[in-house]
Structure formats: structure tokens, C-alpha cells
Amino acid sequence: MSPLRTTLPRLPVFRRSIFTLSQLRQYSSSSQKPTSQTGVFYKAWTRPVAKTALLAVFVYQLAYWGWSKLEVDDIKRAKKAEIIRLEAQVKKLQDEKRREEK
């Protein structure tokens, strides 16, 4: 029997790492400067720290917006209840005035 699928040859997988990129950069430059530990640290960690900080600011702003929305809704609800109470009081006073006039 012939197989339904033919297998293709596997191609090698190239993986990038900080060390190979830094080595490539060293070999491609004309002057070979020693890399400092600080430079390697910042090259490796600047992007993840920046992403985390940006995500934290986004989450904070989202929570702040949600909290503000809830506060505004609570204030509106309280004002509407006060308006309804005052309108009822005005109607009651108007009815009492009409009764006195009769």
C-alpha cells in the first residue's frame, strides 16, 4: 500500500537568542568593543519592563474609569431621588394651598 501522505524533509529550526545576536553584532563590526554587563542587561530587560509598565498603566486607567463611572451613576441616582422627593413635597404644598382657598 502507498501512504496517503508523503512526508516532507524537516527543515532546521533557527532560534534566536541574545547571545547569538550579540556575537553576530560583534563579528560584523569593524572594531571589537567589549560589551558591558549593563548594556547586556538593558538590551535584555528594557522591552519586558516597558511592556509591563505600559500594561500596568492601562489596567490602572481602566479601573479608574470604571470607578468614576460607578461614582457618577451613584450621584445621578441620589440626585434623581432628591428631585422626586422635592417634587412630591411641592405637590403636597400646592394641594394644601388649594384646600385652604376653597
Short mmCIF file of N, CA and C in Angstrom, two decimals:
data_model
loop_
_atom_site.label_atom_id
_atom_site.label_comp_id
_atom_site.label_asym_id
_atom_site.label_seq_id
_atom_site.Cartn_x
_atom_site.Cartn_y
_atom_site.Cartn_z
N MET A 1 0.84 -1.18 0.00
CA MET A 1 0.00 0.00 0.00
C MET A 1 0.89 1.24 0.00
N SER A 2 0.40 2.26 -0.67
CA SER A 2 1.16 3.51 -0.68
C SER A 2 0.61 4.42 0.43
N PRO A 3 1.47 5.18 1.07
CA PRO A 3 0.98 6.07 2.15
C PRO A 3 0.13 7.19 1.56
N LEU A 4 -0.86 7.60 2.33
CA LEU A 4 -1.74 8.67 1.87
C LEU A 4 -1.01 10.01 1.86
N ARG A 5 -0.12 10.18 2.78
CA ARG A 5 0.64 11.43 2.85
C ARG A 5 2.11 11.12 2.65
N THR A 6 2.71 12.02 1.93
CA THR A 6 4.16 11.88 1.81
C THR A 6 4.80 12.82 2.81
N THR A 7 5.84 12.40 3.43
CA THR A 7 6.49 13.25 4.42
C THR A 7 7.52 14.12 3.75
N LEU A 8 7.50 15.35 4.13
CA LEU A 8 8.47 16.30 3.61
C LEU A 8 9.69 16.29 4.51
N PRO A 9 10.84 16.57 3.96
CA PRO A 9 12.03 16.61 4.83
C PRO A 9 11.92 17.79 5.79
N ARG A 10 12.34 17.57 7.00
CA ARG A 10 12.29 18.63 8.02
C ARG A 10 13.39 19.63 7.79
N LEU A 11 13.00 20.90 7.86
CA LEU A 11 13.98 21.96 7.73
C LEU A 11 14.52 22.31 9.11
N PRO A 12 15.76 22.70 9.20
CA PRO A 12 16.30 23.04 10.53
C PRO A 12 15.62 24.30 11.08
N VAL A 13 15.40 24.31 12.37
CA VAL A 13 14.76 25.43 13.04
C VAL A 13 15.86 26.33 13.60
N PHE A 14 15.78 27.60 13.23
CA PHE A 14 16.76 28.56 13.72
C PHE A 14 16.15 29.31 14.88
N ARG A 15 16.84 29.31 15.98
CA ARG A 15 16.35 30.00 17.17
C ARG A 15 17.26 31.17 17.45
N ARG A 16 16.62 32.28 17.77
CA ARG A 16 17.39 33.47 18.11
C ARG A 16 17.61 33.51 19.61
N SER A 17 18.72 33.96 20.00
CA SER A 17 18.96 34.21 21.40
C SER A 17 19.79 35.49 21.52
N ILE A 18 19.84 36.01 22.71
CA ILE A 18 20.57 37.25 22.93
C ILE A 18 22.05 37.05 22.63
N PHE A 19 22.55 35.90 22.99
CA PHE A 19 23.98 35.66 22.83
C PHE A 19 24.38 35.57 21.36
N THR A 20 23.58 34.90 20.54
CA THR A 20 23.96 34.79 19.13
C THR A 20 23.85 36.14 18.43
N LEU A 21 22.82 36.93 18.80
CA LEU A 21 22.70 38.24 18.18
C LEU A 21 23.86 39.14 18.59
N SER A 22 24.24 39.08 19.86
CA SER A 22 25.35 39.93 20.29
C SER A 22 26.65 39.46 19.65
N GLN A 23 26.80 38.15 19.47
CA GLN A 23 28.00 37.65 18.81
C GLN A 23 28.03 38.08 17.35
N LEU A 24 26.87 38.02 16.69
CA LEU A 24 26.81 38.45 15.30
C LEU A 24 27.15 39.92 15.18
N ARG A 25 26.66 40.70 16.09
CA ARG A 25 26.95 42.13 16.05
C ARG A 25 28.44 42.38 16.27
N GLN A 26 29.03 41.62 17.15
CA GLN A 26 30.45 41.81 17.41
C GLN A 26 31.27 41.46 16.17
N TYR A 27 30.91 40.39 15.50
CA TYR A 27 31.69 39.96 14.34
C TYR A 27 31.48 40.89 13.14
N SER A 28 30.29 41.49 13.07
CA SER A 28 30.03 42.33 11.92
C SER A 28 30.65 43.72 12.07
N SER A 29 30.95 44.13 13.26
CA SER A 29 31.53 45.47 13.43
C SER A 29 33.03 45.42 13.18
N SER A 30 33.53 46.53 12.73
CA SER A 30 34.96 46.58 12.41
C SER A 30 35.81 46.66 13.67
N SER A 31 35.33 47.40 14.67
CA SER A 31 36.08 47.48 15.92
C SER A 31 35.41 46.59 16.96
N GLN A 32 36.20 45.83 17.65
CA GLN A 32 35.63 44.92 18.65
C GLN A 32 35.71 45.57 20.01
N LYS A 33 34.55 46.08 20.45
CA LYS A 33 34.45 46.70 21.76
C LYS A 33 33.97 45.65 22.74
N PRO A 34 34.49 45.65 23.93
CA PRO A 34 33.96 44.70 24.92
C PRO A 34 32.57 45.15 25.35
N THR A 35 31.64 44.22 25.40
CA THR A 35 30.28 44.58 25.81
C THR A 35 30.22 44.63 27.32
N SER A 36 29.56 45.67 27.81
CA SER A 36 29.44 45.82 29.25
C SER A 36 28.26 45.01 29.76
N GLN A 37 28.32 44.65 31.01
CA GLN A 37 27.21 43.89 31.62
C GLN A 37 25.96 44.75 31.68
N THR A 38 26.13 46.04 31.88
CA THR A 38 24.99 46.95 31.95
C THR A 38 24.27 47.01 30.61
N GLY A 39 25.03 47.10 29.52
CA GLY A 39 24.42 47.15 28.20
C GLY A 39 23.66 45.88 27.88
N VAL A 40 24.24 44.74 28.24
CA VAL A 40 23.56 43.46 28.00
C VAL A 40 22.28 43.38 28.82
N PHE A 41 22.35 43.85 30.07
CA PHE A 41 21.18 43.84 30.94
C PHE A 41 20.05 44.67 30.35
N TYR A 42 20.36 45.91 29.94
CA TYR A 42 19.33 46.78 29.39
C TYR A 42 18.79 46.27 28.06
N LYS A 43 19.63 45.67 27.24
CA LYS A 43 19.14 45.10 25.98
C LYS A 43 18.19 43.95 26.24
N ALA A 44 18.44 43.20 27.28
CA ALA A 44 17.60 42.04 27.58
C ALA A 44 16.31 42.42 28.31
N TRP A 45 16.33 43.42 29.18
CA TRP A 45 15.20 43.67 30.06
C TRP A 45 14.41 44.94 29.79
N THR A 46 14.86 45.82 28.93
CA THR A 46 14.14 47.07 28.70
C THR A 46 12.75 46.81 28.12
N ARG A 47 12.66 45.99 27.12
CA ARG A 47 11.38 45.74 26.47
C ARG A 47 10.36 45.08 27.40
N PRO A 48 10.70 44.00 28.12
CA PRO A 48 9.71 43.41 29.02
C PRO A 48 9.26 44.36 30.14
N VAL A 49 10.20 45.13 30.68
CA VAL A 49 9.83 46.07 31.75
C VAL A 49 8.93 47.16 31.19
N ALA A 50 9.22 47.65 30.00
CA ALA A 50 8.38 48.68 29.39
C ALA A 50 6.98 48.14 29.10
N LYS A 51 6.89 46.91 28.61
CA LYS A 51 5.57 46.33 28.35
C LYS A 51 4.78 46.16 29.64
N THR A 52 5.44 45.71 30.69
CA THR A 52 4.77 45.53 31.97
C THR A 52 4.29 46.87 32.52
N ALA A 53 5.12 47.88 32.44
CA ALA A 53 4.74 49.20 32.93
C ALA A 53 3.56 49.76 32.14
N LEU A 54 3.60 49.60 30.82
CA LEU A 54 2.50 50.08 29.99
C LEU A 54 1.21 49.34 30.30
N LEU A 55 1.30 48.04 30.50
CA LEU A 55 0.12 47.25 30.85
C LEU A 55 -0.42 47.67 32.22
N ALA A 56 0.47 47.95 33.16
CA ALA A 56 0.03 48.39 34.49
C ALA A 56 -0.70 49.73 34.41
N VAL A 57 -0.18 50.65 33.62
CA VAL A 57 -0.84 51.96 33.46
C VAL A 57 -2.21 51.78 32.81
N PHE A 58 -2.29 50.91 31.82
CA PHE A 58 -3.56 50.65 31.14
C PHE A 58 -4.59 50.08 32.12
N VAL A 59 -4.18 49.10 32.91
CA VAL A 59 -5.10 48.48 33.88
C VAL A 59 -5.54 49.50 34.92
N TYR A 60 -4.59 50.34 35.37
CA TYR A 60 -4.94 51.38 36.34
C TYR A 60 -5.96 52.35 35.75
N GLN A 61 -5.75 52.79 34.53
CA GLN A 61 -6.69 53.72 33.89
C GLN A 61 -8.06 53.08 33.70
N LEU A 62 -8.08 51.80 33.35
CA LEU A 62 -9.34 51.09 33.18
C LEU A 62 -10.09 50.99 34.51
N ALA A 63 -9.39 50.66 35.58
CA ALA A 63 -10.02 50.59 36.90
C ALA A 63 -10.50 51.97 37.35
N TYR A 64 -9.70 53.00 37.09
CA TYR A 64 -10.08 54.37 37.47
C TYR A 64 -11.33 54.80 36.72
N TRP A 65 -11.39 54.50 35.41
CA TRP A 65 -12.57 54.85 34.62
C TRP A 65 -13.80 54.13 35.16
N GLY A 66 -13.65 52.84 35.47
CA GLY A 66 -14.78 52.07 35.99
C GLY A 66 -15.27 52.63 37.32
N TRP A 67 -14.32 52.97 38.20
CA TRP A 67 -14.69 53.54 39.49
C TRP A 67 -15.39 54.89 39.31
N SER A 68 -14.90 55.72 38.42
CA SER A 68 -15.52 57.02 38.16
C SER A 68 -16.93 56.84 37.62
N LYS A 69 -17.10 55.88 36.73
CA LYS A 69 -18.42 55.61 36.15
C LYS A 69 -19.40 55.21 37.26
N LEU A 70 -18.97 54.34 38.17
CA LEU A 70 -19.83 53.94 39.27
C LEU A 70 -20.17 55.11 40.19
N GLU A 71 -19.21 55.98 40.44
CA GLU A 71 -19.45 57.16 41.28
C GLU A 71 -20.47 58.09 40.63
N VAL A 72 -20.33 58.33 39.33
CA VAL A 72 -21.26 59.21 38.62
C VAL A 72 -22.66 58.61 38.63
N ASP A 73 -22.77 57.31 38.41
CA ASP A 73 -24.08 56.66 38.44
C ASP A 73 -24.72 56.79 39.83
N ASP A 74 -23.91 56.66 40.89
CA ASP A 74 -24.42 56.78 42.25
C ASP A 74 -24.90 58.20 42.52
N ILE A 75 -24.15 59.18 42.08
CA ILE A 75 -24.53 60.59 42.27
C ILE A 75 -25.82 60.90 41.51
N LYS A 76 -25.92 60.41 40.26
CA LYS A 76 -27.14 60.63 39.49
C LYS A 76 -28.35 60.02 40.17
N ARG A 77 -28.20 58.81 40.70
CA ARG A 77 -29.29 58.14 41.37
C ARG A 77 -29.73 58.93 42.61
N ALA A 78 -28.77 59.45 43.35
CA ALA A 78 -29.10 60.24 44.55
C ALA A 78 -29.81 61.53 44.16
N LYS A 79 -29.35 62.21 43.12
CA LYS A 79 -29.98 63.46 42.68
C LYS A 79 -31.41 63.22 42.19
N LYS A 80 -31.60 62.12 41.43
CA LYS A 80 -32.97 61.83 40.96
C LYS A 80 -33.90 61.55 42.12
N ALA A 81 -33.41 60.83 43.14
CA ALA A 81 -34.24 60.55 44.32
C ALA A 81 -34.58 61.85 45.05
N GLU A 82 -33.62 62.76 45.13
CA GLU A 82 -33.88 64.04 45.79
C GLU A 82 -34.89 64.87 45.00
N ILE A 83 -34.77 64.85 43.66
CA ILE A 83 -35.73 65.59 42.82
C ILE A 83 -37.13 65.03 43.00
N ILE A 84 -37.26 63.72 43.01
CA ILE A 84 -38.58 63.09 43.19
C ILE A 84 -39.16 63.47 44.55
N ARG A 85 -38.32 63.45 45.59
CA ARG A 85 -38.78 63.81 46.93
C ARG A 85 -39.23 65.27 46.99
N LEU A 86 -38.46 66.17 46.36
CA LEU A 86 -38.82 67.59 46.38
C LEU A 86 -40.07 67.87 45.55
N GLU A 87 -40.23 67.18 44.41
CA GLU A 87 -41.44 67.36 43.61
C GLU A 87 -42.67 66.90 44.36
N ALA A 88 -42.53 65.80 45.11
CA ALA A 88 -43.65 65.32 45.91
C ALA A 88 -43.99 66.33 47.00
N GLN A 89 -42.97 66.94 47.59
CA GLN A 89 -43.20 67.95 48.63
C GLN A 89 -43.89 69.18 48.04
N VAL A 90 -43.48 69.62 46.86
CA VAL A 90 -44.11 70.77 46.20
C VAL A 90 -45.57 70.45 45.88
N LYS A 91 -45.83 69.26 45.37
CA LYS A 91 -47.21 68.88 45.04
C LYS A 91 -48.08 68.86 46.30
N LYS A 92 -47.51 68.36 47.38
CA LYS A 92 -48.26 68.33 48.65
C LYS A 92 -48.59 69.74 49.12
N LEU A 93 -47.62 70.64 49.03
CA LEU A 93 -47.85 72.02 49.45
C LEU A 93 -48.88 72.71 48.55
N GLN A 94 -48.81 72.43 47.25
CA GLN A 94 -49.80 73.03 46.33
C GLN A 94 -51.21 72.52 46.63
N ASP A 95 -51.32 71.24 46.95
CA ASP A 95 -52.64 70.68 47.28
C ASP A 95 -53.17 71.30 48.57
N GLU A 96 -52.32 71.50 49.56
CA GLU A 96 -52.75 72.14 50.82
C GLU A 96 -53.20 73.58 50.57
N LYS A 97 -52.52 74.27 49.69
CA LYS A 97 -52.87 75.67 49.39
C LYS A 97 -54.23 75.72 48.69
N ARG A 98 -54.48 74.79 47.80
CA ARG A 98 -55.77 74.76 47.10
C ARG A 98 -56.91 74.46 48.08
N ARG A 99 -56.65 73.57 49.04
CA ARG A 99 -57.69 73.25 50.02
C ARG A 99 -58.03 74.48 50.90
N GLU A 100 -56.99 75.23 51.24
CA GLU A 100 -57.22 76.41 52.08
C GLU A 100 -58.01 77.49 51.33
N GLU A 101 -57.81 77.57 50.00
CA GLU A 101 -58.50 78.58 49.21
C GLU A 101 -59.98 78.24 49.05
N LYS A 102 -60.36 77.02 49.14
CA LYS A 102 -61.77 76.64 48.93
C LYS A 102 -62.61 76.94 50.10
#
